[in-house]
Coordinates of C-alpha atoms in Angstrom, one line a residue:
X103 CA 1.6 6.1 -17.3
X104 CA -1.3 6.2 -16.1
X105 CA -4.8 4.9 -17.7
X106 CA -7.4 7.1 -18.4
X107 CA -10.7 5.8 -15.5
X108 CA -13.8 6.1 -13.9
X109 CA -13.8 7.5 -10.0
X110 CA -16.3 7.5 -7.3
X111 CA -16.2 11.5 -7.3
X112 CA -17.1 14.8 -9.3
X113 CA -16.1 17.3 -6.0
X114 CA -13.9 19.6 -5.2
X115 CA -9.9 19.3 -5.6
X116 CA -9.7 21.2 -8.9
X117 CA -7.4 23.5 -6.9
X118 CA -4.8 21.4 -6.4
X119 CA -5.8 19.2 -9.3
X120 CA -4.8 22.3 -11.7
X121 CA -1.7 22.2 -10.9
X122 CA -1.5 19.3 -11.0
X123 CA -2.3 18.8 -14.4
X124 CA 0.0 22.1 -15.4
X125 CA 2.7 20.6 -13.6
X126 CA 2.3 17.1 -15.7
X127 CA 5.3 17.3 -17.7
X128 CA 7.4 19.3 -14.5
X129 CA 6.3 16.4 -12.6
X130 CA 6.8 13.6 -15.6
X131 CA 10.3 14.9 -16.1
X132 CA 11.4 15.0 -12.0
X133 CA 10.2 11.2 -11.8
X134 CA 12.2 10.3 -14.5
X135 CA 15.3 11.7 -12.8
X136 CA 14.1 9.9 -9.4
X137 CA 14.0 6.5 -11.3
X138 CA 17.0 7.0 -13.2
X139 CA 18.4 7.0 -8.7
X140 CA 16.0 5.2 -7.1
X141 CA 15.3 1.6 -7.8
X142 CA 11.5 1.2 -7.5
X143 CA 9.8 -1.7 -5.0
X144 CA 8.8 -4.7 -7.6
X145 CA 5.6 -3.9 -6.9
X146 CA 3.5 -1.8 -4.4
X147 CA -0.6 -0.2 -3.8
X148 CA -1.7 2.2 -1.5
X149 CA -4.1 3.5 -0.3
X150 CA -5.3 6.7 -1.2
X151 CA -8.4 9.4 1.2
X152 CA -9.7 12.3 -0.6
X153 CA -10.9 14.7 2.0
X154 CA -11.6 16.8 -1.7
X155 CA -9.4 19.8 -0.5
X156 CA -7.0 16.9 0.9
X157 CA -6.0 13.9 -1.5
X158 CA -3.1 11.6 0.8
X159 CA -1.7 7.9 1.4
X160 CA -3.0 6.4 4.5
X161 CA -0.5 3.4 4.0
X162 CA 1.3 1.9 1.5
X163 CA 1.1 -2.1 0.9
X164 CA 5.1 -3.6 -0.8
X165 CA 2.9 -7.2 -0.4
X166 CA 0.4 -6.4 -1.9
X167 CA -3.4 -8.9 -2.1
X168 CA -6.3 -7.7 -4.1
X169 CA -4.8 -8.3 -7.9
X170 CA -8.1 -9.8 -8.1
X171 CA -10.3 -6.9 -7.9
X172 CA -8.1 -5.2 -10.4
X173 CA -9.8 -4.2 -14.0
X174 CA -9.8 -6.7 -16.5
X175 CA -9.4 -3.5 -18.4
X176 CA -5.2 -2.9 -16.8
X177 CA -3.7 -6.2 -17.5
X178 CA -1.5 -5.4 -20.8
X179 CA 0.4 -2.9 -18.1
X180 CA 0.4 -4.8 -15.7
X181 CA 1.8 -7.9 -18.0
X182 CA 4.2 -5.0 -19.1
X183 CA 5.3 -3.3 -15.9
X184 CA 4.9 -6.8 -14.9
X185 CA 8.3 -7.7 -17.5
X186 CA 10.0 -5.2 -16.9
X187 CA 10.5 -5.4 -13.6
X188 CA 11.7 -9.3 -14.2
X189 CA 14.5 -8.5 -16.5
X190 CA 15.3 -5.1 -13.9
X191 CA 15.8 -8.2 -11.1
X192 CA 17.5 -11.2 -13.4
X193 CA 17.1 -10.3 -17.3
X194 CA 18.1 -14.3 -18.2
X195 CA 15.2 -14.8 -15.8
X196 CA 13.0 -17.5 -18.0
X197 CA 10.4 -18.3 -14.2
X198 CA 9.3 -17.3 -10.7
X199 CA 9.0 -18.7 -8.1
X200 CA 5.6 -16.5 -6.1
X201 CA 5.3 -17.2 -2.2
X202 CA 2.2 -16.1 -0.6
X203 CA 0.6 -15.7 2.5
X204 CA -0.1 -18.9 4.5
X205 CA -4.2 -18.2 3.7
X206 CA -4.9 -21.6 2.4
X207 CA -8.4 -21.1 3.0
X208 CA -8.7 -17.7 2.7
X209 CA -9.9 -18.3 -1.6
X210 CA -10.2 -14.5 -1.9
X211 CA -6.2 -13.9 -1.0
X212 CA -5.3 -17.3 -3.4
X213 CA -7.1 -15.6 -6.1
X214 CA -5.1 -12.5 -5.5
X215 CA -2.6 -15.1 -5.9
X216 CA -3.7 -16.6 -8.9
X217 CA -3.7 -13.4 -10.8
X218 CA 0.1 -12.4 -10.2
X219 CA 0.5 -15.6 -10.9
X220 CA -1.6 -14.9 -14.2
X221 CA 0.1 -12.3 -14.8
X222 CA 3.9 -13.3 -15.1
X223 CA 2.9 -16.3 -16.8
X224 CA 2.2 -14.5 -19.8
X225 CA 4.2 -12.1 -19.8
X226 CA 6.2 -15.1 -20.8
X227 CA 7.7 -16.5 -17.7
X228 CA 7.3 -19.9 -16.6
X229 CA 6.0 -19.4 -12.8
X230 CA 5.5 -21.7 -9.7
X231 CA 3.1 -21.0 -6.5
X232 CA 5.8 -22.6 -3.0
X233 CA 3.8 -22.1 0.4
X234 CA 5.9 -22.0 3.6
X235 CA 3.4 -23.9 4.3
X236 CA 4.7 -27.5 6.8
X237 CA 1.5 -28.9 5.7
X238 CA 2.0 -29.1 2.3
X239 CA 4.4 -31.9 1.6
X240 CA 2.9 -32.1 -2.0
X241 CA 1.5 -30.5 -4.9
X242 CA -1.8 -29.8 -3.9
X243 CA -4.7 -28.7 -5.7
X244 CA -6.7 -25.3 -4.7
X245 CA -10.3 -24.8 -6.7
X246 CA -10.7 -21.2 -6.7
X247 CA -15.0 -19.5 -5.9
X248 CA -14.5 -18.2 -9.8
X249 CA -13.7 -21.2 -11.2
X250 CA -9.7 -21.7 -11.7
X251 CA -7.2 -23.6 -9.5
X252 CA -4.4 -23.2 -8.2
X253 CA -1.7 -25.8 -7.6
X254 CA 0.8 -24.3 -3.7
X255 CA 3.9 -27.1 -4.0
X256 CA 6.6 -27.6 -1.3
X257 CA 9.6 -25.3 -1.2
X258 CA 13.0 -26.6 -0.8
X259 CA 16.7 -25.8 -0.2
X260 CA 19.3 -26.9 -1.8
X261 CA 22.6 -25.2 -0.4
X262 CA 21.3 -21.4 -0.9
X263 CA 18.5 -21.6 -3.6
X264 CA 15.4 -22.4 -3.0
X265 CA 13.5 -25.6 -5.4
X266 CA 9.6 -26.5 -5.7
X267 CA 9.8 -30.5 -7.4
X268 CA 12.9 -31.1 -9.2
X269 CA 14.7 -28.5 -10.6
X270 CA 12.7 -25.9 -10.0
X271 CA 15.6 -23.2 -9.1
X272 CA 14.5 -20.0 -11.3
X273 CA 16.5 -16.5 -10.2
X274 CA 13.6 -14.8 -9.2
X275 CA 11.5 -15.2 -6.1
X276 CA 8.8 -13.0 -5.7
X277 CA 7.6 -13.3 -2.5
X278 CA 3.5 -12.1 -1.6
X279 CA 4.1 -12.7 1.5
X280 CA 5.1 -9.7 4.9
X281 CA 6.7 -12.1 6.8
X282 CA 4.5 -10.4 9.9
X283 CA 5.7 -13.7 12.0
X284 CA 9.9 -13.1 11.6
X285 CA 12.1 -14.6 8.3
X286 CA 11.9 -17.7 8.2
X287 CA 15.2 -19.5 8.3
X288 CA 14.6 -20.9 4.6
X289 CA 14.4 -17.6 2.7
X290 CA 17.8 -16.3 4.9
X291 CA 21.0 -15.6 2.5
X292 CA 19.8 -17.4 -0.5
X293 CA 21.7 -16.9 -3.9
X294 CA 18.6 -15.6 -5.8
X295 CA 16.8 -12.4 -6.4
X296 CA 14.5 -12.4 -3.6
X297 CA 12.0 -9.7 -4.5
X298 CA 10.6 -7.0 -2.1
X299 CA 13.6 -8.0 0.2
X300 CA 12.5 -10.1 3.2
X301 CA 13.1 -6.8 5.5
X302 CA 10.7 -4.7 3.8
X303 CA 8.1 -7.6 6.2
X304 CA 6.6 -5.6 9.4
X305 CA 8.8 -7.9 11.3
X306 CA 11.4 -4.8 10.7
X307 CA 9.5 -2.7 8.5
X308 CA 7.2 0.2 10.6
X309 CA 5.1 2.6 9.2
X310 CA 6.2 6.1 11.4
X311 CA 10.1 5.2 8.7
X312 CA 8.1 5.0 5.5
X313 CA 5.9 8.2 6.5
X314 CA 8.9 10.1 7.3
X315 CA 9.9 8.5 3.8
X316 CA 6.9 10.6 2.1
X317 CA 7.3 13.9 4.1
X318 CA 10.4 14.1 2.3
X319 CA 9.3 13.3 -0.6
X320 CA 6.3 15.4 -0.3
X321 CA 8.5 18.5 0.5
X322 CA 10.6 17.9 -3.0
X323 CA 7.9 18.0 -4.7
X324 CA 5.9 20.9 -3.1
X325 CA 8.6 23.1 -3.6
X326 CA 8.0 21.5 -7.2
X327 CA 5.0 22.5 -8.6
X328 CA 4.3 25.3 -5.3
X329 CA 2.2 23.6 -3.4
X330 CA 1.5 23.3 0.4
X331 CA 2.9 20.1 1.5
X332 CA -0.5 19.4 4.2
X333 CA -2.4 19.1 1.3
X334 CA -1.2 15.7 0.4
X335 CA 0.6 14.3 3.0
X336 CA -1.5 13.6 6.2
X337 CA 0.7 14.8 9.5
X338 CA 1.7 11.8 11.9
X339 CA 3.0 11.3 15.4
X340 CA 4.7 7.7 17.0
X341 CA 4.6 6.7 20.0
X342 CA 6.4 4.0 21.7
X343 CA 6.6 1.6 25.3
X344 CA 3.1 1.2 24.3
X345 CA 1.5 -1.6 26.7
X346 CA -1.8 -1.8 26.1
X347 CA -2.5 -4.6 28.4
X348 CA -1.1 -3.5 31.3
X349 CA -2.4 0.5 30.0
X350 CA 1.1 1.2 30.1
X351 CA 1.8 4.8 28.0
X352 CA -1.1 6.0 27.9
X353 CA -1.4 9.1 29.2
X354 CA 2.5 10.3 26.1
X355 CA -0.9 9.0 23.6
X356 CA -3.5 10.8 25.1
X357 CA -0.5 13.9 24.8
X358 CA 1.1 12.7 21.9
X359 CA -2.9 12.7 20.3
X360 CA -3.4 16.6 22.1
X361 CA -0.8 17.9 20.2
X362 CA -1.2 16.5 17.1
X363 CA -4.9 17.7 16.3
X364 CA -4.0 21.0 17.2
X365 CA -1.4 20.8 14.8
X366 CA -4.7 19.7 12.4
X367 CA -7.4 22.2 13.6
X368 CA -4.5 25.0 13.2
X369 CA -4.3 24.1 9.4
X370 CA -8.1 23.8 9.2
X371 CA -8.8 27.0 10.2
X372 CA -6.1 28.3 7.6
X373 CA -8.5 26.4 4.8
X374 CA -11.4 27.7 6.0
X375 CA -12.8 23.5 6.6
X376 CA -15.3 23.3 9.5
X377 CA -14.7 19.6 9.3
X378 CA -14.2 18.2 12.2
X379 CA -10.2 16.6 13.3
X380 CA -9.1 13.4 13.7
X381 CA -7.1 11.9 13.9
X382 CA -5.9 7.1 13.6
X383 CA -4.1 5.7 15.5
X384 CA -2.4 2.5 13.7
X385 CA -0.6 -0.3 14.6
X386 CA 3.3 0.5 13.8
X387 CA 3.5 -2.4 11.9
X388 CA 1.8 -4.8 10.4
X389 CA -1.9 -4.7 7.7
X390 CA -4.7 -6.2 7.0
X391 CA -6.6 -3.1 9.3
X392 CA -6.0 -4.5 12.2
X393 CA -4.4 -2.7 15.7
X394 CA -6.7 0.6 14.0
X395 CA -8.6 3.2 16.3
X396 CA -10.3 7.0 15.1
X397 CA -10.1 9.0 17.8
X398 CA -11.5 12.8 17.7
X399 CA -10.3 13.4 21.6
X400 CA -7.4 12.2 23.7
X401 CA -9.5 10.9 26.3
X402 CA -10.9 8.2 24.3
X403 CA -7.2 6.3 24.1
X404 CA -7.4 6.2 28.3
X405 CA -8.9 3.9 29.8
X406 CA -9.8 1.6 27.1
X407 CA -11.8 -0.8 27.4
X408 CA -11.4 -5.0 27.4
X409 CA -12.4 -5.1 23.9
X410 CA -10.3 -2.3 22.8
X411 CA -7.4 -3.1 24.0
X412 CA -7.4 -7.3 22.9
X413 CA -7.9 -4.8 19.9
X414 CA -4.9 -2.9 19.6
X415 CA -2.7 -5.2 21.8
X416 CA -1.9 -7.5 18.9
X417 CA -1.8 -7.6 15.3
X418 CA -1.7 -9.9 12.9
X419 CA 1.3 -13.4 13.2
X420 CA 0.6 -11.9 16.7
X421 CA 2.7 -9.3 16.6
X422 CA 2.5 -7.2 20.0
X423 CA 2.2 -3.5 19.7
X424 CA 4.2 -1.7 21.4
X425 CA 4.9 1.1 19.2
X426 CA 1.7 2.9 17.2
X427 CA 1.6 5.6 14.3
X428 CA -0.5 8.9 15.4
X429 CA -2.0 9.7 12.0
X430 CA -3.5 12.3 10.6
X431 CA -7.2 11.6 10.3
X432 CA -8.2 11.8 6.0
X433 CA -12.1 12.1 4.9
X434 CA -12.8 10.4 2.5
X435 CA -16.1 12.2 0.2
X436 CA -16.5 9.1 -2.3
X437 CA -19.0 7.1 -3.0
X438 CA -20.1 3.6 -4.6
X439 CA -23.7 3.6 -4.7
X440 CA -24.2 5.9 -1.6
X441 CA -22.1 3.6 0.3
X442 CA -18.2 5.3 1.2
X443 CA -14.7 4.6 -0.2
X444 CA -11.0 5.4 -0.8
X445 CA -9.2 4.3 -4.5
X446 CA -6.7 1.8 -3.8
X447 CA -4.1 2.0 -6.9
X448 CA -1.6 -0.6 -7.8
X449 CA 1.9 -0.6 -9.5
X450 CA 4.6 -2.6 -10.3
X451 CA 8.2 -1.3 -11.0
X452 CA 7.4 2.7 -11.7
X453 CA 4.5 2.2 -13.6
X454 CA 0.9 2.8 -11.8
X455 CA -1.6 -0.9 -13.8
X456 CA -5.1 0.2 -11.8
X457 CA -6.9 0.2 -9.0
X458 CA -10.2 0.0 -7.4
X459 CA -12.3 2.1 -4.5
X460 CA -12.4 -0.5 -1.1
X461 CA -16.2 0.5 -0.1
X462 CA -17.5 -0.4 3.3
X463 CA -21.4 0.1 3.3
X464 CA -21.5 0.2 7.1
X465 CA -18.5 2.4 7.5
X466 CA -18.4 6.5 7.7
X467 CA -16.4 9.2 6.5
X468 CA -13.5 9.3 8.9
X469 CA -13.6 5.2 9.6
X470 CA -10.8 2.4 8.4
X471 CA -12.4 1.2 5.3
X472 CA -10.2 -2.2 6.0
X473 CA -12.8 -3.9 7.7
X474 CA -14.5 -7.0 7.5
X475 CA -18.0 -6.9 5.8
X476 CA -15.8 -4.2 3.2
X477 CA -16.0 -5.4 -0.8
X478 CA -14.3 -4.0 -3.9
X479 CA -15.0 -2.2 -7.0
X480 CA -13.4 -2.0 -10.1
X481 CA -12.0 0.6 -12.1
X482 CA -12.5 0.5 -15.4
X483 CA -10.9 3.2 -18.0
X484 CA -13.4 5.0 -19.6
X485 CA -10.7 5.3 -22.7
X486 CA -8.1 3.5 -24.2
X487 CA -5.6 6.3 -22.8
X488 CA -2.8 6.6 -20.6
X489 CA -2.0 10.3 -20.2
X490 CA -4.8 12.7 -18.5
X491 CA -6.7 15.0 -20.3
X492 CA -4.2 18.1 -19.9
X493 CA -6.7 20.6 -22.0
X494 CA -10.3 19.3 -19.4
X495 CA -11.0 20.3 -16.5
X496 CA -9.1 19.9 -13.4
X497 CA -12.3 17.5 -12.1
X498 CA -12.9 15.0 -14.8
X499 CA -12.9 11.3 -14.1
X500 CA -9.1 10.9 -16.1
X501 CA -8.0 14.1 -14.9
X502 CA -9.1 13.1 -11.6
X503 CA -7.4 9.8 -11.7
X504 CA -3.8 11.2 -12.9
X505 CA -3.9 13.1 -9.6
X506 CA -4.2 9.4 -7.5
X507 CA -1.4 8.4 -10.0
X508 CA 1.4 11.6 -8.9
X509 CA 0.6 10.9 -5.6
X510 CA 0.5 7.6 -5.5
X511 CA 3.8 7.4 -7.3
X512 CA 4.7 9.4 -4.6
X513 CA 4.2 7.4 -1.7
X514 CA 6.5 4.4 -3.7
X515 CA 9.0 6.8 -4.5
X516 CA 9.2 7.3 -0.7
X517 CA 9.0 3.2 0.2
X518 CA 11.6 2.7 -2.6
X519 CA 13.5 5.2 -0.6
X520 CA 12.7 3.8 2.6
X521 CA 14.1 0.2 1.4
X522 CA 17.8 1.9 0.7
X523 CA 17.8 2.8 3.9
X524 CA 16.6 -0.8 5.3
X525 CA 19.0 -2.5 2.9
X526 CA 22.1 -0.1 5.3
X527 CA 20.5 -1.3 8.0
X528 CA 19.7 -5.4 7.3
X529 CA 21.2 -5.6 4.7
X530 CA 23.7 -8.7 3.4

């Protein structure tokens, strides 16, 4: 279920990890029962932060980029998981139409698309990459930095089916586009299996809804293994009706930041933690690390200068920010070559298929690492095994990553429940 990996941290977290390791049979049984009741998303990535005293997800992406940053050691796991995921969507599937972001100039992102293409192809599927860009009117090859080539093709619609070329119209359409700019008409009401569902895109999805679902999952899991849910769950709050340019809602934002910081301080006192608490203010919808600021005092969110207001007011695809999630900041005490790092765990269906460290040489332990200047270091197998060493110390690398895989799968389960609720609201 979860591979043995080398990790960057050799420090604390032993009590939490020990609890998780001792409860491993109970945990895996619980996950199996959950996946009989809830359908896992096709794929996801989860950003984790490990503070030593706390291990928690800070973001869950349902249209993950970065498959090109995974170690090649993971390829067999990814191929097997992709096979399961496609079979669930369409048991007779012979092909997949893959629709990426409109980033034709971002060749690093396109390497991710090529990696997904390769995984699906090795799973025994015919794969074509269809672009939503209007300028793609014929098959367009793009040379990638790693020496490979990706061919983008125009998508057409025949009735309620998407087609590429003369007759390529598979039963599965896989989105690697988070639809921040809204759902294009060409994707609406198609009869093919569209994965993830378009309402999972950032035009409708909200981070506060995800972490509300995660809060419920955490409470159930914490009761299962007998831990304080705060150890794996960041506090959060929501503030709406904001206008950063007009400075509308600043006072409410500052008051909410103050309340959340006080809640965190109380927990720090309970556990004897001496680090300074902080929160992260993020756009409630959006990705790519846009619309994010770290705050240690409520005064920092009032009287923002023009540069700060511009940064917070608009995110990807020009999506205006009127709602934010204020999330408890989780320090990261992992490092790679003395640079601050955070693990990112990748899953397909309900299987962990790999991960990497997001590393930033110019950021601190309490700062957002998803920013220009970051780089990625693949996690690598330490031993060719798919289970933790239950008799080993909790802080040895395989067991540390088992804990990461457990927390990432909790976030995945929360995303599954989140999508079920969204389907009732936005589904056909």
